[in-house]
Structure formats: structure tokens, C-alpha cells
Coordinates of C-alpha atoms in Angstrom, one line a residue:
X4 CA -14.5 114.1 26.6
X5 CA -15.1 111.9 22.8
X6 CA -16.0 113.7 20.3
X7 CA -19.4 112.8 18.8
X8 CA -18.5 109.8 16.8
X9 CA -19.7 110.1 12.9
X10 CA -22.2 108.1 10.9
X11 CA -20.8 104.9 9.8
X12 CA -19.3 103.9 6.6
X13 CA -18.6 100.9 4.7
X14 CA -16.6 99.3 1.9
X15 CA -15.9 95.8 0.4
X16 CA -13.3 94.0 -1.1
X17 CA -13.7 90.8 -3.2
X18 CA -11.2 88.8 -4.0
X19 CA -10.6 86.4 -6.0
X20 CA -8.2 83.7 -7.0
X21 CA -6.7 83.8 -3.0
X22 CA -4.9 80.3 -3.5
X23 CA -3.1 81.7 -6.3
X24 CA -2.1 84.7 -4.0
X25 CA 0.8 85.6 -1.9
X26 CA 0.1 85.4 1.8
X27 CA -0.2 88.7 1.7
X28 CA -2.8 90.9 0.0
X29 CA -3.4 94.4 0.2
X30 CA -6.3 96.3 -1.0
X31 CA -6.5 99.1 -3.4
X32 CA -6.8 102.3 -1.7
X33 CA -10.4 103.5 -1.1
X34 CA -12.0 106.4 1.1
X35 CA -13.7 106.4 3.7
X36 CA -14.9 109.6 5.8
X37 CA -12.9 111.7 3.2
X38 CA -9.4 109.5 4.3
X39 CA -7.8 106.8 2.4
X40 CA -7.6 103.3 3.8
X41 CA -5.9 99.8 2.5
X42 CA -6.6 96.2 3.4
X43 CA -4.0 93.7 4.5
X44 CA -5.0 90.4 4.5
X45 CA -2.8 87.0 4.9
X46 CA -2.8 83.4 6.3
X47 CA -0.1 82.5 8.7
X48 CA 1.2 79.8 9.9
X49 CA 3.4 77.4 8.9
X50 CA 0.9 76.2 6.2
X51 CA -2.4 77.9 5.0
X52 CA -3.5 79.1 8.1
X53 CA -6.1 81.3 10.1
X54 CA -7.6 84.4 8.0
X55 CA -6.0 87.7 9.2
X56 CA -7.2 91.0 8.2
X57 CA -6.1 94.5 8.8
X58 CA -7.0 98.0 8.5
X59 CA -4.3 100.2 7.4
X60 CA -4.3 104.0 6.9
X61 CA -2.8 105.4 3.4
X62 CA -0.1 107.8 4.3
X63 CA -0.7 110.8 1.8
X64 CA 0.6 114.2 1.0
X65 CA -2.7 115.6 2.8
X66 CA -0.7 114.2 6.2
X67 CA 1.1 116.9 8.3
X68 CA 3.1 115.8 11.5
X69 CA 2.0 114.3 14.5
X70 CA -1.3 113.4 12.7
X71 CA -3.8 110.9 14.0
X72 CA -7.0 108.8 12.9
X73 CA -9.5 108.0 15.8
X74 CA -12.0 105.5 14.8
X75 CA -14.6 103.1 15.4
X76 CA -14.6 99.9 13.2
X77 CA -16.0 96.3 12.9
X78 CA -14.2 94.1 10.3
X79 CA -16.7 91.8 8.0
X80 CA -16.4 88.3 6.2
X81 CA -19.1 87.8 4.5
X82 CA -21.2 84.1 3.7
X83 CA -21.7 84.0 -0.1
X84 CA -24.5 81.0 0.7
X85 CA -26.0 82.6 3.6
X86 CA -26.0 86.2 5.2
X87 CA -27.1 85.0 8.4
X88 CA -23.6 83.3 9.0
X89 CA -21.6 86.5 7.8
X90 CA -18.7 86.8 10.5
X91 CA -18.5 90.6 12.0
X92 CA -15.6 91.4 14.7
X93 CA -16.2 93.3 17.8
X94 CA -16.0 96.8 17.4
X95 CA -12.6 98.1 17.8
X96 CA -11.6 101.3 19.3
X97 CA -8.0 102.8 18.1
X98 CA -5.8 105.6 17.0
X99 CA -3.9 105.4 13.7
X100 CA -0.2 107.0 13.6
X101 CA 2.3 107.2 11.7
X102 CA 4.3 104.6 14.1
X103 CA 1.2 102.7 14.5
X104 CA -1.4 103.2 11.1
X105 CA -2.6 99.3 10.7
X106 CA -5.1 97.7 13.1
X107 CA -7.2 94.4 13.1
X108 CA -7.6 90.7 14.1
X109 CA -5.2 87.8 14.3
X110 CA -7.8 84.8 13.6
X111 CA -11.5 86.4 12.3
X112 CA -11.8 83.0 10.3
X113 CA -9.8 79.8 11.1
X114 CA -8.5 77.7 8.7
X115 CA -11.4 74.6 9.0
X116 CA -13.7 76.9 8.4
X117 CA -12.4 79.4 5.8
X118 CA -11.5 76.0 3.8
X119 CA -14.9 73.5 4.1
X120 CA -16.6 73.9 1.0
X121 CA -19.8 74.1 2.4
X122 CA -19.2 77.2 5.0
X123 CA -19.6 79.5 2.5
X124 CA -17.1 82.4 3.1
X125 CA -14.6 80.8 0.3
X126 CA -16.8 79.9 -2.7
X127 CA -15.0 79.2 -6.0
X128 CA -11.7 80.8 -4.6
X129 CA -13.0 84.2 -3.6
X130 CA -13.6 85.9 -0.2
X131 CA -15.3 88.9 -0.1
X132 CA -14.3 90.9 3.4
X133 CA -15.5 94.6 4.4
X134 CA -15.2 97.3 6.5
X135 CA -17.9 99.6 8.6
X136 CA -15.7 102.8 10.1
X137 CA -17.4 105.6 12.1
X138 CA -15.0 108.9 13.3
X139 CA -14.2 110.4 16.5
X140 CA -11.9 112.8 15.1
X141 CA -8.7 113.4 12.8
X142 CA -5.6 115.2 13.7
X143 CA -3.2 117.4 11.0
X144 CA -4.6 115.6 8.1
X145 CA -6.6 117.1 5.1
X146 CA -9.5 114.7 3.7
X147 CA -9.3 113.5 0.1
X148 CA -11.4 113.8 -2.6
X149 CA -13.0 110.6 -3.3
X150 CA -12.3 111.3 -6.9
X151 CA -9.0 111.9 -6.2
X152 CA -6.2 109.2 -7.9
X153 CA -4.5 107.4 -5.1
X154 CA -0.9 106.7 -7.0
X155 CA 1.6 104.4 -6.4
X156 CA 4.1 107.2 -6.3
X157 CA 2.2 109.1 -3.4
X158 CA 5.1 110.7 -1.0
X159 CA 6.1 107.4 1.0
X160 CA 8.5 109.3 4.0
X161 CA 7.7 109.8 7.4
X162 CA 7.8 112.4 9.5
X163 CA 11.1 112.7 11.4
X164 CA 9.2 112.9 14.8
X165 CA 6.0 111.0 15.9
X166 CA 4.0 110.4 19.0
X167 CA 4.5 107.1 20.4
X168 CA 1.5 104.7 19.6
X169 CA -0.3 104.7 23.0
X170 CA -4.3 104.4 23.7
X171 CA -4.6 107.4 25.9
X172 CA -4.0 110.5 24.0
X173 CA -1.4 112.3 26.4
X174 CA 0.7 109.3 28.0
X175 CA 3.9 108.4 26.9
X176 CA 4.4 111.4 25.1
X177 CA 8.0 109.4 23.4
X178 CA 8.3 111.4 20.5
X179 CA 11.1 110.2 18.2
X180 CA 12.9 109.8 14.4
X181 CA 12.0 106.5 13.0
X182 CA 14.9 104.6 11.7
X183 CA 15.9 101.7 9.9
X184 CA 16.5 98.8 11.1
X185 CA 18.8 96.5 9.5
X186 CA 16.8 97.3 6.5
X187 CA 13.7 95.5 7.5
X188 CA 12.0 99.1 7.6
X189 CA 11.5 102.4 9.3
X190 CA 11.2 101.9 12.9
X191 CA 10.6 104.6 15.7
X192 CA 14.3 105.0 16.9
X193 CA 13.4 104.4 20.6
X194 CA 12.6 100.7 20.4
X195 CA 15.9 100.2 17.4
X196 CA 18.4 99.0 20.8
X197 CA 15.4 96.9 22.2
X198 CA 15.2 94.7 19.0
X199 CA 18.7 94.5 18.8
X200 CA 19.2 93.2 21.7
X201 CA 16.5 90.1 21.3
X202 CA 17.1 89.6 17.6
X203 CA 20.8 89.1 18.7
X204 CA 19.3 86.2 20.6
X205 CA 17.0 85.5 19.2
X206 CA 18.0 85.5 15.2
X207 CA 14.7 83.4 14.1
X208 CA 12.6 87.2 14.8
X209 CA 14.8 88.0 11.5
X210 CA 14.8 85.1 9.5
X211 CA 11.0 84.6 9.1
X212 CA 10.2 88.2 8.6
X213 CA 12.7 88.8 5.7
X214 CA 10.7 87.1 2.9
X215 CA 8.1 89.6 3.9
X216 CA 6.6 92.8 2.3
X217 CA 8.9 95.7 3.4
X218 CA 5.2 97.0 5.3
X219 CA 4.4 94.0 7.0
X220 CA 7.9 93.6 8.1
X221 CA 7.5 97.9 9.4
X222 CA 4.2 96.7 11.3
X223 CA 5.8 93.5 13.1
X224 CA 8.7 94.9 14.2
X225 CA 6.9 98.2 15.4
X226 CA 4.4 96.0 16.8
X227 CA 7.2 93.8 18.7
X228 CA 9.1 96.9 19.2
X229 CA 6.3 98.5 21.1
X230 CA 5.8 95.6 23.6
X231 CA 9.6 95.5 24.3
X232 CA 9.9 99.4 24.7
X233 CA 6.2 98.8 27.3
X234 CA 8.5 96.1 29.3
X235 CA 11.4 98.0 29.5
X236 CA 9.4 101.7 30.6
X237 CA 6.8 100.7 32.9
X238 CA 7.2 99.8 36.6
X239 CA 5.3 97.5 39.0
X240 CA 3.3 100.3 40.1
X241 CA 2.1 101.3 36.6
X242 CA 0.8 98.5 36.1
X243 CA -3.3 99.6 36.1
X244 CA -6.0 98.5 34.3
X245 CA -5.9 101.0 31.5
X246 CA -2.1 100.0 30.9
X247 CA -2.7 96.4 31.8
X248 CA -5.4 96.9 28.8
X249 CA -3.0 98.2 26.4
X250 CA -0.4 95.9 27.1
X251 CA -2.9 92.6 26.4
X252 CA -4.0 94.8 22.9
X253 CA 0.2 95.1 22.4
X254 CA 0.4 91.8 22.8
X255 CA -2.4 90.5 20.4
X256 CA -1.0 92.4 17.9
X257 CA 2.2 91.0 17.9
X258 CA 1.2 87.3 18.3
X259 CA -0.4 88.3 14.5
X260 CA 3.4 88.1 12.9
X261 CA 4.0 84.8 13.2
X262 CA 7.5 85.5 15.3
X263 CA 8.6 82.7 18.0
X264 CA 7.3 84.2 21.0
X265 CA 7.8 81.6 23.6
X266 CA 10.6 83.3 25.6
X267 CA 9.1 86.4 25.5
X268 CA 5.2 85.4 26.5
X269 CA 6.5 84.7 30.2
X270 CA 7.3 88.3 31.1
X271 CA 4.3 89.7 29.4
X272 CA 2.3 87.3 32.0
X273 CA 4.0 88.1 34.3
X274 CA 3.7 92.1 33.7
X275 CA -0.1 91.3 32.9
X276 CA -0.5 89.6 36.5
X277 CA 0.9 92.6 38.3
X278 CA -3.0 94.2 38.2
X279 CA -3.8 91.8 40.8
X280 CA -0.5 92.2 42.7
X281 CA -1.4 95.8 42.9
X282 CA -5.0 94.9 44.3
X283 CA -3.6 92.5 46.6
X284 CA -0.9 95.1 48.0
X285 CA -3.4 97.7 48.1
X286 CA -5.7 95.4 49.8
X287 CA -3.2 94.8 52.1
X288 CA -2.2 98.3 52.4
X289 CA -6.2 99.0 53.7
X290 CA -5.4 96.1 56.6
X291 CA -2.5 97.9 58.0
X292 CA -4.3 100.4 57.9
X293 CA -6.7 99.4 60.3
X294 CA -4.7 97.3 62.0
X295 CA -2.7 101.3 63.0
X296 CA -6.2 102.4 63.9
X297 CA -7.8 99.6 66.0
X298 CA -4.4 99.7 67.9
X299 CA -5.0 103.3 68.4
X300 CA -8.4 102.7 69.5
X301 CA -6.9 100.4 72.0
X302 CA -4.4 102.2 73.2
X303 CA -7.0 105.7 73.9
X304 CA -9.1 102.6 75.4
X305 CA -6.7 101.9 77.6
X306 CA -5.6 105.1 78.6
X307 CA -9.6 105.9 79.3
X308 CA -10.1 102.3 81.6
X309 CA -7.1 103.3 83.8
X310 CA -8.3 106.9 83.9
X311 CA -12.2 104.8 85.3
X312 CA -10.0 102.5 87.3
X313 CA -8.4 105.7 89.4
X314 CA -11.9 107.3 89.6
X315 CA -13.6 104.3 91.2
X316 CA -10.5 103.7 93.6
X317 CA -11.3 107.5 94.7
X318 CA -14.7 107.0 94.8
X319 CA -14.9 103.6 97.4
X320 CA -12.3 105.7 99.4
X321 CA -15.1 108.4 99.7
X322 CA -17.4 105.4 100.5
X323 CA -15.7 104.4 103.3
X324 CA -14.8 107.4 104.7
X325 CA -18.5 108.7 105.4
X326 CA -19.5 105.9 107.6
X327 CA -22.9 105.9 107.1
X328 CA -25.1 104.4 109.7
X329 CA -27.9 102.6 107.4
X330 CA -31.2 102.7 108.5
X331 CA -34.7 100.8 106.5
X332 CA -35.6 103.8 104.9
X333 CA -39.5 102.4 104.8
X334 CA -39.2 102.4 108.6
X335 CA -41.5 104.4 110.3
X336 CA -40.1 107.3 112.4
X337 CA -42.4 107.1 115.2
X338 CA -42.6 109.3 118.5
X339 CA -42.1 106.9 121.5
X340 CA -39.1 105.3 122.0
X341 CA -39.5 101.7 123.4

């Protein structure tokens, strides 16, 4: 059973000069329900592309192992000309980890739109974006004081053992060390021979990463890491709607880091499809079913008609052995016989 969820809260960013930016921008730290949170927001895409933003829990000294954010929140790009256009996501539902501590959307804002002149949500070169964030709860981590100084030089290591990002607490229990992988950042050591494998063959997943941010390069390789390490786990019969759910969030995710994806985007289809497989199969599994009881049926029929067929043999052969003499039972009896 949730936990009651908390009252929301919010927080804005403005900023300014965004052409003159890389294409990636993160956020100051700022608090929010006593825990400290960054932005990440870029444009990809070949060229200046669709607006992506991300939520991204500060790591701090406050952070013990194993701990865990669960939260509400709806991300906000706001219309400096008018309010009534102001773009607000979907609420979204997830857990921040260690392996697994930024969340948000691929495309909030295409790139016609963030770019006209006249929508309103880039005005002079600034976009202001926000945040609204409500609580279920948090796991082995101390709240900040919202006075406190977030430095630079906050403790940056991870614990040596996580949980495995899922979306049900308690499945996939995968604990394991993170580790580096081919110094593009700290990965969970699980999913290290999975990428090694399809950046062997596929050497393009390295190439366009490496001019990244040493962050964004931990979140997209965790993020393809996590889909490769769902493929390579999960069996036909797994396949539910609750992991048929993650697996389409997994995949969202990962399409937000700009990698190739084309040979990989076949086998997630196909692993996606496998829901209605397993409705099919147990639809067909309900048939047999009653095609093993209506032959049943037929057979304890059977059994009963010849069991009928003996009993009105035996009962003709009764018939016939009386020898009745049949009178008009309305006749009178009469006393004189003519």
C-alpha cells in the first residue's frame, strides 16, 4: 500500500542566453521536500532540436546505501506572452536511485515551436521551465536544510552496491558495484558485458556520446544498459503488463540520448508484442480447456445413452413377454353375454 503522497512543491528555472549555451544545461541545485534536485535540459538532434528536460536528484553526503526518492512530478514550460498556453507534462510516477536518479521527457517542446517568435516559450533568448514534486516517501536519506550550501565539492562516489532501477519495489532485486566503463562513467557492473558486446558492433553508441558531459554520458549508457540487461533477463512468459509497462518507459528513456537505435528497436517490439502473445496463448489455453471438458461431457453422455439404450431393450422384452390381451377400457362390462 502508497504511502500518503505529500503536498506539492514547486521551483523555477529561467534561463537565459540558451543559444549561446551548450546543449546541455544543468540547474543549480535547489530543494525541494527537504532533498536537493538539479535540472538537465538539452536539444538533440543532429541540429537544434526538440526541448528535453530532466529531473535529477543531487547525490549528497545526507545519502546512505540503497537509498531511494519516490515521487510525483509534472514538468512546466512556461508562455512568457500567455499563461493559458504554458506546457505542463503528465504526471510522472518514479523512483530515483543511485543507478537510476534522473527522470523526464524526450520532446515536451518541439523545435517549431520552442523557435517561432510568436509562441511565446522562448522570448528574447530565455526559457523559463519548472517543476511541481509531491512525496510518497524516501529511503536512507537525511533531508537538507534549505539554507544549507550545495558545493561543488559535495562527496561525488557511489555506493558500491545498489538496487537495480526497477518500478516495483521488490523485483529484480540485481544488486551490484557500479563500474566504469571505458571511462564514459560509472555504470552498474551487471549491464558493463551487455554494452560491450553492442558497442563492439555497434561503435557509433560510443562516438556520439564522448563529447558529452561525463553525467549525461552515466545516464545514457545506464539507461541503454538497463534495456539490454531487461532483453537479456526476461522470458516470454514474463512478459505482463506491469513489465510490458516498464519496458515501453525503458525504452522512452533511452530514445532521449540521441544513440542509433535502429537495430535495436526490432527486439524491443518484438518483446513489447509478447503481452498479446501471452493473451492469445492463454486464450487459447481456456479453449483446450473446454474442448477436454465438452469431450468429457460427451463421453459421460455416451456412456449414460448406452446405459438408456440397454434399459429400453429390457423393457420391450418385458413388453412382449406379458401378452396382454387389450380390451376398450370405456367398454361397458355388462352381465349378459350375447
Amino acid at each position: 500500500m502508497k504511502h500518503k503522497l505529500s503536498s506539492v512543491e514547486k521551483f523555477t528555472w529561467k534561463v537565459e542566453n540558451l543559444c549561446c549555451l551548450n546543449k546541455e544545461i544543468y540547474s543549480e541545485p535547489f530543494v525541494l521536500g527537504g532533498y536537493p534536485w538539479k535540472f538537465l535540459l538539452y536539444q538533440w538532434g543532429d541540429n537544434v532540436g526538440d526541448l528535453s528536460i530532466f529531473l535529477s536528484a543531487v547525490q549528497t553526503a545526507n545519502m546512505s546505501k540503497r537509498w531511494s526518492r519516490h515521487v510525483k512530478f509534472r514538468l512546466i514550460v512556461f508562455n512568457q506572452f500567455d499563461s493559458n498556453k504554458t506546457i505542463t507534462s503528465d504526471e510522472i510516477e518514479q523512483k530515483f536511485t543511485a543507478s537510476a536518479d534522473g527522470w523526464g521527457i524526450k520532446s515536451l517542446v518541439s523545435s517549431t515551436v520552442l523557435h517561432d517568435p510568436q509562441s511565446g516559450f522562448l522570448v528574447k533568448d530565455v526559457i523559463i521551465i519548472g517543476v511541481e514534486v509531491s512525496f510518497y516517501k524516501t529511503k536512507y536519506e537525511k533531508p537538507v536544510n534549505h539554507a544549507a550550501i550545495l558545493t561543488k565539492n559535495r562527496r561525488r562516489s557511489r555506493p558500491k552496491k545498489v538496487i537495480k532501477p526497477t518500478l516495483e519495489e521488490g523485483r529484480d532485486q540485481n544488486a551490484g558495484e557500479l563500474k566504469d566503463f571505458k571511462g564514459l562513467g560509472q555504470i552498474e557492473k551487471a549491464f558493463i558485458p551487455l554494452l560491450e558486446e553492442v558497442c563492439s558492433m555497434h561503435p557509433s553508441l560510443i562516438d556520439c556520446q564522448k563529447k558529452r558531459s561525463l553525467k549525461f554520458r552515466e545516464w545514457a549508457f545506464t539507461a541503454l544498459g538497463r534495456v539490454l540487461y531487461f532483453l537479456k533477463t526476461r522470458k516470454v512468459k514474463d512478459m505482463n503488463d506491469l513489465a510490458c509497462k516498464d519496458l515501453q518507459i525503458f525504452w522512452e528513456e533511452l530514445q532521449s540520448f540521441s544513440f542509433e537505435l535502429t537495430w535495436l528497436e526490432p527486439h524491443v517490439q518484438s518483446a513489447l508484442g509478447m503481452k498479446n502473445y501471452l493473451e492469445k496463448v492463454k486464450k487459447v489455453d481456456k479453449l483446450k480447456h473446454n474442448v477436454v471438458t465438452l469431450e468429457l461431457e460427451k463421453e459421460k453422455l455416451k456412456a449414460k445413452l448406452a446405459i438408456v439404450d440397454v434399459n429400453l431393450d429390457a423393457a420391450r422384452d418385458l413388453l412382449i413377454a406379458e401378452n396382454l390381451e387389450e380390451f376398450d377400457l370405456n367398454a361397458e362390462l355388462g352381465f349378459i353375454k350375447l
